[in-house]
Short mmCIF file of N, CA and C in Angstrom, two decimals:
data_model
loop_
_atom_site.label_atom_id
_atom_site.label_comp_id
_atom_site.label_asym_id
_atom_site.label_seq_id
_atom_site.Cartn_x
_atom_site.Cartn_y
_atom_site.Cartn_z
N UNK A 90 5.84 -16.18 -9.74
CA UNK A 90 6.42 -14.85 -9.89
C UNK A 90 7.59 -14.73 -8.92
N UNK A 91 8.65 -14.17 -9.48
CA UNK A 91 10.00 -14.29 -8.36
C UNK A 91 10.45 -12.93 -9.08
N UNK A 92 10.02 -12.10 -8.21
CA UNK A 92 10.42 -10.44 -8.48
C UNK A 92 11.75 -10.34 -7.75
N UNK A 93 12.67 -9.66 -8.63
CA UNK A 93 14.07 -8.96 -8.19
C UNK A 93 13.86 -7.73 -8.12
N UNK A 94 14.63 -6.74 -7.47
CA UNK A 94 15.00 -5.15 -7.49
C UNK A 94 16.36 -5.16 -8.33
N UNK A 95 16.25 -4.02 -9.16
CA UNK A 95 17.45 -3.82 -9.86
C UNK A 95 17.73 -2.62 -9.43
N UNK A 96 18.86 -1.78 -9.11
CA UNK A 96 19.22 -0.18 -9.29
C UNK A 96 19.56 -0.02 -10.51
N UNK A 97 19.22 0.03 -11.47
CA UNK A 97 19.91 0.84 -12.80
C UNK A 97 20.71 2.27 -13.10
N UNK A 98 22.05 1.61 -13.16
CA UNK A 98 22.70 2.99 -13.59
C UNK A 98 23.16 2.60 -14.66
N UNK A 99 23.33 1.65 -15.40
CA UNK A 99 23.88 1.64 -16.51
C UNK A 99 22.86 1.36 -17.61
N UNK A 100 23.57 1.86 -18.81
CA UNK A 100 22.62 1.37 -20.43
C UNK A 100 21.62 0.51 -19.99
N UNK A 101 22.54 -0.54 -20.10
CA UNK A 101 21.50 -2.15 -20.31
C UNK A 101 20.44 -2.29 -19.15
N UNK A 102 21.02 -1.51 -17.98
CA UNK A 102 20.03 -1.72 -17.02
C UNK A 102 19.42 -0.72 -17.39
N UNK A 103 19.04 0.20 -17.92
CA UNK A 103 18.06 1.26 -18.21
C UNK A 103 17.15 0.64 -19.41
N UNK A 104 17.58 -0.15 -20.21
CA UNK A 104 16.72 -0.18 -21.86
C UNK A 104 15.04 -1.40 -20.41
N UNK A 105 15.50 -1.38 -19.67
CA UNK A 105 14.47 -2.61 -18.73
C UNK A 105 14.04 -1.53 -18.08
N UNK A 106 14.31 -0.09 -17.93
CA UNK A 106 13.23 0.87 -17.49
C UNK A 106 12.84 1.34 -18.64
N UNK A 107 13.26 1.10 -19.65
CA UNK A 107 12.74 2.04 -21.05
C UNK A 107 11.39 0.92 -21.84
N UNK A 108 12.08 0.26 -21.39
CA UNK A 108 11.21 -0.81 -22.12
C UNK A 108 9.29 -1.31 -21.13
N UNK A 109 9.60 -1.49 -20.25
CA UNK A 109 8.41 -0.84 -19.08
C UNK A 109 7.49 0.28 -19.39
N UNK A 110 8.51 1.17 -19.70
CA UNK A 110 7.58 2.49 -19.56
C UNK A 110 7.07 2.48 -21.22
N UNK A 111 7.44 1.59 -22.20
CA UNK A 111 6.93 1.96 -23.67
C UNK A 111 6.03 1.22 -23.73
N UNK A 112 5.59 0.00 -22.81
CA UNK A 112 4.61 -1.24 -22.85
C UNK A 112 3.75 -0.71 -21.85
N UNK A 113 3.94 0.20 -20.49
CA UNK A 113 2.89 0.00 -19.84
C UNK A 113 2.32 1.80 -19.91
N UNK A 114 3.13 2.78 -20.76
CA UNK A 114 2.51 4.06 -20.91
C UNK A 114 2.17 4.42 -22.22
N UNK A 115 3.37 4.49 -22.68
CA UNK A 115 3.19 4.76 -24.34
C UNK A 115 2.27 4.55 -24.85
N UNK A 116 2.64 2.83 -24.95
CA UNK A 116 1.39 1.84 -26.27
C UNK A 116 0.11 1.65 -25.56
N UNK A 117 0.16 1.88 -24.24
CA UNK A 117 -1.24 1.52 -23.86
C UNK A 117 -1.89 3.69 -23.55
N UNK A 118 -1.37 4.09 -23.42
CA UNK A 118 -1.74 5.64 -23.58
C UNK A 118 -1.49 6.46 -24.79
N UNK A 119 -1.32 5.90 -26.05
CA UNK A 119 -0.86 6.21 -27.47
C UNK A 119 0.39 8.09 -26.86
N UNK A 120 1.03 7.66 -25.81
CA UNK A 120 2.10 8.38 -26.15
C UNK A 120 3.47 8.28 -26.83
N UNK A 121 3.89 9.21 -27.52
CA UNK A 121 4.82 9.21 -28.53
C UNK A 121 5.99 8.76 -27.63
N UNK A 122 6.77 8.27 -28.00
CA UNK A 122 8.68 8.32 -27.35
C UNK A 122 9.23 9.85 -27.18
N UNK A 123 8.88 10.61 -27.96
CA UNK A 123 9.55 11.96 -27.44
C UNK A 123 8.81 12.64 -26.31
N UNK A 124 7.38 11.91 -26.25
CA UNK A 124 6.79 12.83 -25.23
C UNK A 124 7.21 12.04 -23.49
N UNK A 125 7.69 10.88 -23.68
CA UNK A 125 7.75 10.23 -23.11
C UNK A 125 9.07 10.02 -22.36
N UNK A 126 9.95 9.93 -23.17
CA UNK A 126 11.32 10.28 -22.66
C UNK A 126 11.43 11.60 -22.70
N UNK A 127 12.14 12.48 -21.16
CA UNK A 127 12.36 13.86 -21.58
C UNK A 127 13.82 14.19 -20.55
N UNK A 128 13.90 15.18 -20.23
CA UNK A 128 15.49 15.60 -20.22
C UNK A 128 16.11 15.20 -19.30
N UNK A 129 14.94 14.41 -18.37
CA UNK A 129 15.54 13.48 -17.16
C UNK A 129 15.92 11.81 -17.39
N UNK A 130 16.29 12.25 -18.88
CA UNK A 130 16.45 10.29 -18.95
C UNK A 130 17.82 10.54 -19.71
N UNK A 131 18.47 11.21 -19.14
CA UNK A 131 20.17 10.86 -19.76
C UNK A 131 20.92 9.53 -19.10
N UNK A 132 22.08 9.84 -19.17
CA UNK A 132 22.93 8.11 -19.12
C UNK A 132 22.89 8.35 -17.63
N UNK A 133 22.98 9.52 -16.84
CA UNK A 133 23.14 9.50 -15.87
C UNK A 133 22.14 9.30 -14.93
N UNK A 134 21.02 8.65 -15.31
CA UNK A 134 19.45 8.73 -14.84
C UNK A 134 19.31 7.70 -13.94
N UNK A 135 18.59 7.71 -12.68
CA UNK A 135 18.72 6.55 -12.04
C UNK A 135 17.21 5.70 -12.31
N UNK A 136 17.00 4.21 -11.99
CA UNK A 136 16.16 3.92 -12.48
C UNK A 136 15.63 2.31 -11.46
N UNK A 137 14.30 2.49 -10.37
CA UNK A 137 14.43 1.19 -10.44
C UNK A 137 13.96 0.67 -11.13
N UNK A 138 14.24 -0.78 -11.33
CA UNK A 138 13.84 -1.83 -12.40
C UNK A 138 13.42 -3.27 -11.33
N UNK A 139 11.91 -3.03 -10.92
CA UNK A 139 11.61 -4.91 -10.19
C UNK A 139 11.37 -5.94 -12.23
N UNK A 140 12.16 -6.77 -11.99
CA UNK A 140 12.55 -7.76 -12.78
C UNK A 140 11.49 -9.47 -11.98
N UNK A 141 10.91 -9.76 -13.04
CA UNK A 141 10.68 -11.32 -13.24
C UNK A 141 10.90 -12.25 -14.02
N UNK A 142 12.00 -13.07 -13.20
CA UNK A 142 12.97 -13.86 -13.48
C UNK A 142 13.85 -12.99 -15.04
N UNK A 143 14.34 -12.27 -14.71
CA UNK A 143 14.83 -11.17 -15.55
C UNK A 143 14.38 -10.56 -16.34
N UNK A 144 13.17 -10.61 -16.61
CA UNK A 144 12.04 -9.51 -17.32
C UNK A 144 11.73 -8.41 -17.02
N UNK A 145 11.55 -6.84 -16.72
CA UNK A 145 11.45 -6.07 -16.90
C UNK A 145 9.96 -5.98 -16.96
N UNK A 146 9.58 -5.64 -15.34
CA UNK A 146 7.58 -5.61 -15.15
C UNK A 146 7.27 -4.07 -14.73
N UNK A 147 8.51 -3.41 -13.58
CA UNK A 147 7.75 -2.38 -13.57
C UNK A 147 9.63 -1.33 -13.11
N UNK A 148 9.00 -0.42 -13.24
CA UNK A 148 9.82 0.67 -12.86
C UNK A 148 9.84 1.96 -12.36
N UNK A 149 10.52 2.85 -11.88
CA UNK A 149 10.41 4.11 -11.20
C UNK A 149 11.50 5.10 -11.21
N UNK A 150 11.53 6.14 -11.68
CA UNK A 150 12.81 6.65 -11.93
C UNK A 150 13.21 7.87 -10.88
N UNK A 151 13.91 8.25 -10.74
CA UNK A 151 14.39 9.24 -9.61
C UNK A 151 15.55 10.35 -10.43
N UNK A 152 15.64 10.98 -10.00
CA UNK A 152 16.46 12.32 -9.68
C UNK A 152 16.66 13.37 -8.97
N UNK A 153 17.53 13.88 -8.62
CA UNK A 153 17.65 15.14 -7.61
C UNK A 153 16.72 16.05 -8.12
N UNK A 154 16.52 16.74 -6.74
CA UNK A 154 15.81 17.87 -7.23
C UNK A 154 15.64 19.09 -6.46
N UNK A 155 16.48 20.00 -6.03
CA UNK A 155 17.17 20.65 -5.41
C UNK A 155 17.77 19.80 -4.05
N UNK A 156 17.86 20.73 -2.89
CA UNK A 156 18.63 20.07 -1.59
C UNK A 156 18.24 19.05 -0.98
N UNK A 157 19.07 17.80 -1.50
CA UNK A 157 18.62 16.98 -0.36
C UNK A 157 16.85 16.34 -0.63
N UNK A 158 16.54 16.57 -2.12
CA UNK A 158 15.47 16.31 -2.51
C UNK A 158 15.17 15.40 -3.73
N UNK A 159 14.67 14.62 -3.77
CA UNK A 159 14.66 13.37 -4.62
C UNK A 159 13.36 13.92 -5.86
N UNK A 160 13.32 13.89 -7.05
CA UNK A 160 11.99 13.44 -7.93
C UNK A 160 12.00 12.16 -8.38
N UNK A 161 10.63 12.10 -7.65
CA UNK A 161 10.44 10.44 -8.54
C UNK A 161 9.66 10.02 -9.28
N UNK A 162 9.21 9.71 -10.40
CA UNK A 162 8.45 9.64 -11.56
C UNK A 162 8.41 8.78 -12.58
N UNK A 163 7.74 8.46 -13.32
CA UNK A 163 7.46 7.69 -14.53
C UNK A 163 7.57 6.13 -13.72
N UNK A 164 6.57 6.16 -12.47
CA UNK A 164 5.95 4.76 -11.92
C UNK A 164 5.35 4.04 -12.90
N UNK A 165 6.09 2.82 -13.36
CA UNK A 165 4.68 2.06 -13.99
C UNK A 165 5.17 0.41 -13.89
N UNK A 166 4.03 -0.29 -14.03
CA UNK A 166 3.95 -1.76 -13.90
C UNK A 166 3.13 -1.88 -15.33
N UNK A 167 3.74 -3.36 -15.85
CA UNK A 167 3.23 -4.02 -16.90
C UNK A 167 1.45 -4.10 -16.34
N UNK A 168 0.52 -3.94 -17.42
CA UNK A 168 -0.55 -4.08 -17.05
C UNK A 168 -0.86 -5.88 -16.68
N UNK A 169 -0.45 -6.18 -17.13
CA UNK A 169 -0.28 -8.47 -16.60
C UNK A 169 0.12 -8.35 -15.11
N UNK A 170 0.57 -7.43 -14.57
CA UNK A 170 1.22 -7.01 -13.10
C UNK A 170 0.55 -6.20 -12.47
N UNK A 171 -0.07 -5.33 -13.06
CA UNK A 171 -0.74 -4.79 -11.57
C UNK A 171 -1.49 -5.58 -11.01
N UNK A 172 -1.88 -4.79 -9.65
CA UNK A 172 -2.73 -5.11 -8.60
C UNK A 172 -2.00 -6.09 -7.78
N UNK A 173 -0.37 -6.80 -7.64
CA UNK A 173 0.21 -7.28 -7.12
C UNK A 173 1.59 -6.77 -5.98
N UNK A 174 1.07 -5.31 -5.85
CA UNK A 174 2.14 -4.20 -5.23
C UNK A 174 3.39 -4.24 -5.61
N UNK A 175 3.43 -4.09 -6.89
CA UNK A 175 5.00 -3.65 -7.92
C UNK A 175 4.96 -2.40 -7.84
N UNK A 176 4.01 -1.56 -8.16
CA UNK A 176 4.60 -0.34 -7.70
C UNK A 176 4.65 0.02 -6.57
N UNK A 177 4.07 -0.09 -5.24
CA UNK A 177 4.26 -0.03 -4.71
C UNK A 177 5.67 0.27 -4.12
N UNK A 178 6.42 -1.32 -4.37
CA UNK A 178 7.78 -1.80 -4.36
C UNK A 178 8.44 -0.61 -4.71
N UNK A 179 8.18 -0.20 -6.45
CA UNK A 179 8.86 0.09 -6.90
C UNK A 179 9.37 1.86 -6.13
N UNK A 180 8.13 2.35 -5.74
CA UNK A 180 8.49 3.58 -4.72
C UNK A 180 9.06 3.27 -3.80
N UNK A 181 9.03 2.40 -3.12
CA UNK A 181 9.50 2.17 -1.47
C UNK A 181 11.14 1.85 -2.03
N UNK A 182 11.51 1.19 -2.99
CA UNK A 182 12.55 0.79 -3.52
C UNK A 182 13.36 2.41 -3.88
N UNK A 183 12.82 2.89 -4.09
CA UNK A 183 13.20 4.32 -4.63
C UNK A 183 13.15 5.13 -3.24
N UNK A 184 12.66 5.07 -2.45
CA UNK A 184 13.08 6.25 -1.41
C UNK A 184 14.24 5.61 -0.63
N UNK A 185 14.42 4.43 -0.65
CA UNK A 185 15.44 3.91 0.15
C UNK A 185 16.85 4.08 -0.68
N UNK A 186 16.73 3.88 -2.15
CA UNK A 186 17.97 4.49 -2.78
C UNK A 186 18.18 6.10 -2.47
N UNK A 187 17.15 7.15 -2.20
CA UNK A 187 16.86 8.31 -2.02
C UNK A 187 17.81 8.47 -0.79
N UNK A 188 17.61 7.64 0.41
CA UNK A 188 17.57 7.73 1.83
C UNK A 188 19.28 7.56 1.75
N UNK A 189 19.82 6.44 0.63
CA UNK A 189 21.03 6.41 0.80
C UNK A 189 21.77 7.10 0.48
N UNK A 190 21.31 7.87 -0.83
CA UNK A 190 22.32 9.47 -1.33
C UNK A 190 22.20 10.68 -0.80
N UNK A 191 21.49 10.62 0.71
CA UNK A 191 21.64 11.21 1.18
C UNK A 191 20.21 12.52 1.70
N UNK A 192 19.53 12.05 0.88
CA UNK A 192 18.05 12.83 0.61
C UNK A 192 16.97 12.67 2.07
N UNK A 193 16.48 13.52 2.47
CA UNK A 193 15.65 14.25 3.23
C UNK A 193 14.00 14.04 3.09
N UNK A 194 13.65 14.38 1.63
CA UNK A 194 12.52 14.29 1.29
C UNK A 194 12.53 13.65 -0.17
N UNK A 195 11.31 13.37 -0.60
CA UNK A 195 10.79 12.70 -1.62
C UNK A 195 9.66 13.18 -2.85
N UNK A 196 9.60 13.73 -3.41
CA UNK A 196 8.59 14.45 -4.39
C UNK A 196 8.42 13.93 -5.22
N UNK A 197 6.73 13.79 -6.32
CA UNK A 197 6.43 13.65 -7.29
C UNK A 197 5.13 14.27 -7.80
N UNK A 198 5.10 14.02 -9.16
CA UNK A 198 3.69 15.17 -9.51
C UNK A 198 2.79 13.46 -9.84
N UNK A 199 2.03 13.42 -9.40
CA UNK A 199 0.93 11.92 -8.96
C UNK A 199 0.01 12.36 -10.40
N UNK A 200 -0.64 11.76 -11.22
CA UNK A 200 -1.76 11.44 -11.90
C UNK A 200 -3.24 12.03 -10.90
N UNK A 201 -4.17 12.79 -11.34
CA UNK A 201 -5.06 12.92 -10.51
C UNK A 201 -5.69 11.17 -10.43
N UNK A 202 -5.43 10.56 -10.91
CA UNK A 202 -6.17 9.60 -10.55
C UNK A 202 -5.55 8.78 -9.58
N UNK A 203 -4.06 8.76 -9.72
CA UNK A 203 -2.96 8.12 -8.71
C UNK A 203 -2.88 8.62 -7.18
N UNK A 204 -3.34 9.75 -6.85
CA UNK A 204 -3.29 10.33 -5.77
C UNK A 204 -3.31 9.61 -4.91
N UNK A 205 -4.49 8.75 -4.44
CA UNK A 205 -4.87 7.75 -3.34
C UNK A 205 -4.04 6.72 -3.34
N UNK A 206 -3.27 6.44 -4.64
CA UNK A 206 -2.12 5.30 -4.37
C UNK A 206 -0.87 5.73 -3.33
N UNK A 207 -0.99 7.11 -3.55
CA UNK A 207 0.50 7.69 -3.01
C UNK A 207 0.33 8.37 -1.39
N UNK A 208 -0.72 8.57 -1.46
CA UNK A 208 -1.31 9.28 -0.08
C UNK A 208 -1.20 7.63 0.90
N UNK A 209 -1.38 6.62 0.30
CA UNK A 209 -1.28 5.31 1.04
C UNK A 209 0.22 5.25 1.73
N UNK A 210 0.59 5.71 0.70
CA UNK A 210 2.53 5.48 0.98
C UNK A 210 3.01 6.90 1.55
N UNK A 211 2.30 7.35 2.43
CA UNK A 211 2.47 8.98 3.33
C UNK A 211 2.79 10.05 2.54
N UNK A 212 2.61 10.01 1.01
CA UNK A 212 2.69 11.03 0.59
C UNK A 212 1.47 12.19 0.95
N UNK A 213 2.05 13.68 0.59
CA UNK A 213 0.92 14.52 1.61
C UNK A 213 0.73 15.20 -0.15
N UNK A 214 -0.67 15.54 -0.56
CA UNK A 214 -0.37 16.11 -2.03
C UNK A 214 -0.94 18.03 -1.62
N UNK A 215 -1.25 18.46 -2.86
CA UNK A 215 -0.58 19.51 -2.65
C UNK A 215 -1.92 20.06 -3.62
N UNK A 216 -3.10 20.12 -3.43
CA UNK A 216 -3.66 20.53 -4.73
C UNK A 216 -3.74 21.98 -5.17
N UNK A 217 -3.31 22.86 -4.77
CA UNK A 217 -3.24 23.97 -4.84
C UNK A 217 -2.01 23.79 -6.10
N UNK A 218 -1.56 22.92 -6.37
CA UNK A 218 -0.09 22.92 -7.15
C UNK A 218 -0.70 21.55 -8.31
N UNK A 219 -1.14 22.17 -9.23
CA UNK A 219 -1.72 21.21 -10.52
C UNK A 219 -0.95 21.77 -11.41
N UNK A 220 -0.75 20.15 -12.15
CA UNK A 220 0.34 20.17 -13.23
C UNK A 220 -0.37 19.86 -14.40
N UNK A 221 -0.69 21.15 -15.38
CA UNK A 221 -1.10 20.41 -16.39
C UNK A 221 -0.10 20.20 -17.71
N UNK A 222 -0.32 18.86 -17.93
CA UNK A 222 0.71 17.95 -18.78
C UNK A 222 0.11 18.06 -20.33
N UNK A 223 0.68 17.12 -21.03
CA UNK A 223 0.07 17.03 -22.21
C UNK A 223 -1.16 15.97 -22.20
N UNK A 224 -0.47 14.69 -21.76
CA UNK A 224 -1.27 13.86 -21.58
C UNK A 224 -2.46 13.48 -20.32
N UNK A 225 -1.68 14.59 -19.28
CA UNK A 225 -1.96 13.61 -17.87
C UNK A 225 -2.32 15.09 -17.31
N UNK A 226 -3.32 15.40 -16.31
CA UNK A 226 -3.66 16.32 -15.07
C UNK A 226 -2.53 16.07 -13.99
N UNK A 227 -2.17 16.59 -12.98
CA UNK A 227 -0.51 15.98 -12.52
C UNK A 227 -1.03 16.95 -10.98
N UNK A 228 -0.73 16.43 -9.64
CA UNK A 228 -0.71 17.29 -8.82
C UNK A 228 0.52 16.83 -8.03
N UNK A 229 1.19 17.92 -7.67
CA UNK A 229 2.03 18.01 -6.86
C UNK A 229 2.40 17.27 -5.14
N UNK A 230 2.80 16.18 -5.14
CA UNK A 230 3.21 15.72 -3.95
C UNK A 230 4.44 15.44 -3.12
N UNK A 231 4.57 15.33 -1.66
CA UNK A 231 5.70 15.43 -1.27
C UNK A 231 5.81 14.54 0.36
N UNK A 232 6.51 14.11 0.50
CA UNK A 232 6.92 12.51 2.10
C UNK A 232 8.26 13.19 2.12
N UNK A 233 8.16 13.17 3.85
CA UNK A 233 9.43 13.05 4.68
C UNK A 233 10.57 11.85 4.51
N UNK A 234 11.83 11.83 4.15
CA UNK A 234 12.38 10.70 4.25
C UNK A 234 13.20 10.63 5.81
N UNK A 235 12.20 10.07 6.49
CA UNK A 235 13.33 9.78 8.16
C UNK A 235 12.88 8.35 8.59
#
C-alpha cells in the first residue's frame, strides 16, 4: 500500500472524492446520489482524496462555515481500507488544509456511532445538538485549530 494525499480542487480530482463516497456510502448504505451529493459539492468544493498508487480509497470534504470556521464531512474509506488509519489521515489532512486558509476551528456533525473516532482526534461533541438526517443520527462536533 503506498498512500498519497491529494487536495482536490479540480473536476478530475473530485470524480476520486465522488467515486469513494459512491463505493464506500451509497452502495454499501443503499443511499441514492441525490441524497448523497448535496449543495456542498459544487466545482468549488474542496476535497481530500488519500490515493493508492492512484486509486481513490478514502476521502473528506471541507468547506467554510462561517468565521474562520471549517465543515468537514462526508469521511469515508473504501471498506478493503479500513482499520488502516485512512481516515484518520484523511481528517488530519483536512485541518491542516483548514489551518492554511486561514481557519481557527474545525466542525462536523459525527455519525452517533463515529463519535469515539473523532473524540480520539480532540474533537469535543456536543450532544445536546443532534442531527437528525435521513439516513444517519448526526451529533454535532467541534476542535480548536492552534
Amino acid at each position: 500500500m503506498s498512500i498519497q494525499v491529494m487536495r482536490a480542487v479540480e473536476t478530475w480530482q473530485h470524480a476520486g472524492a465522488y467515486y469513494a463516497r459512491i463505493q464506500a456510502m451509497a452502495k454499501q448504505y443503499h443511499i441514492t446520489l441525490r441524497e448523497e451529493f448535496d449543495g456542498h459539492d459544487t466545482p468549488d468544493a474542496k476535497y481530500i482524496v488519500l490515493l493508492d498508487d492512484d486509486f481513490p480509497v478514502a476521502t473528506c470534504r471541507l468547506y467554510e462555515y462561517g468565521d474562520k470556521t471549517m465543515m468537514l464531512g462526508r469521511v469515508v474509506v473504501l471498506p478493503e481500507y479500513r482499520g488502516k488509519g485512512l481516515g484518520r489521515q484523511a481528517v488530519m489532512e483536512a485541518e491542516k488544509w483548514a489551518l492554511a486558509l486561514g481557519c481557527t476551528k474545525a466542525v462536523l456533525e459525527s455519525r452517533d456511532t463515529a463519535v469515539g473516532f473523532y473524540e480520539k482526534l480532540g474533537y469535543a461533541a456536543y450532544p445536546d445538538r443532534i442531527i437528525h438526517g435521513g439516513t444517519f443520527t448526526c451529533i454535532y462536533m467541534e476542535k480548536s485549530l492552534y
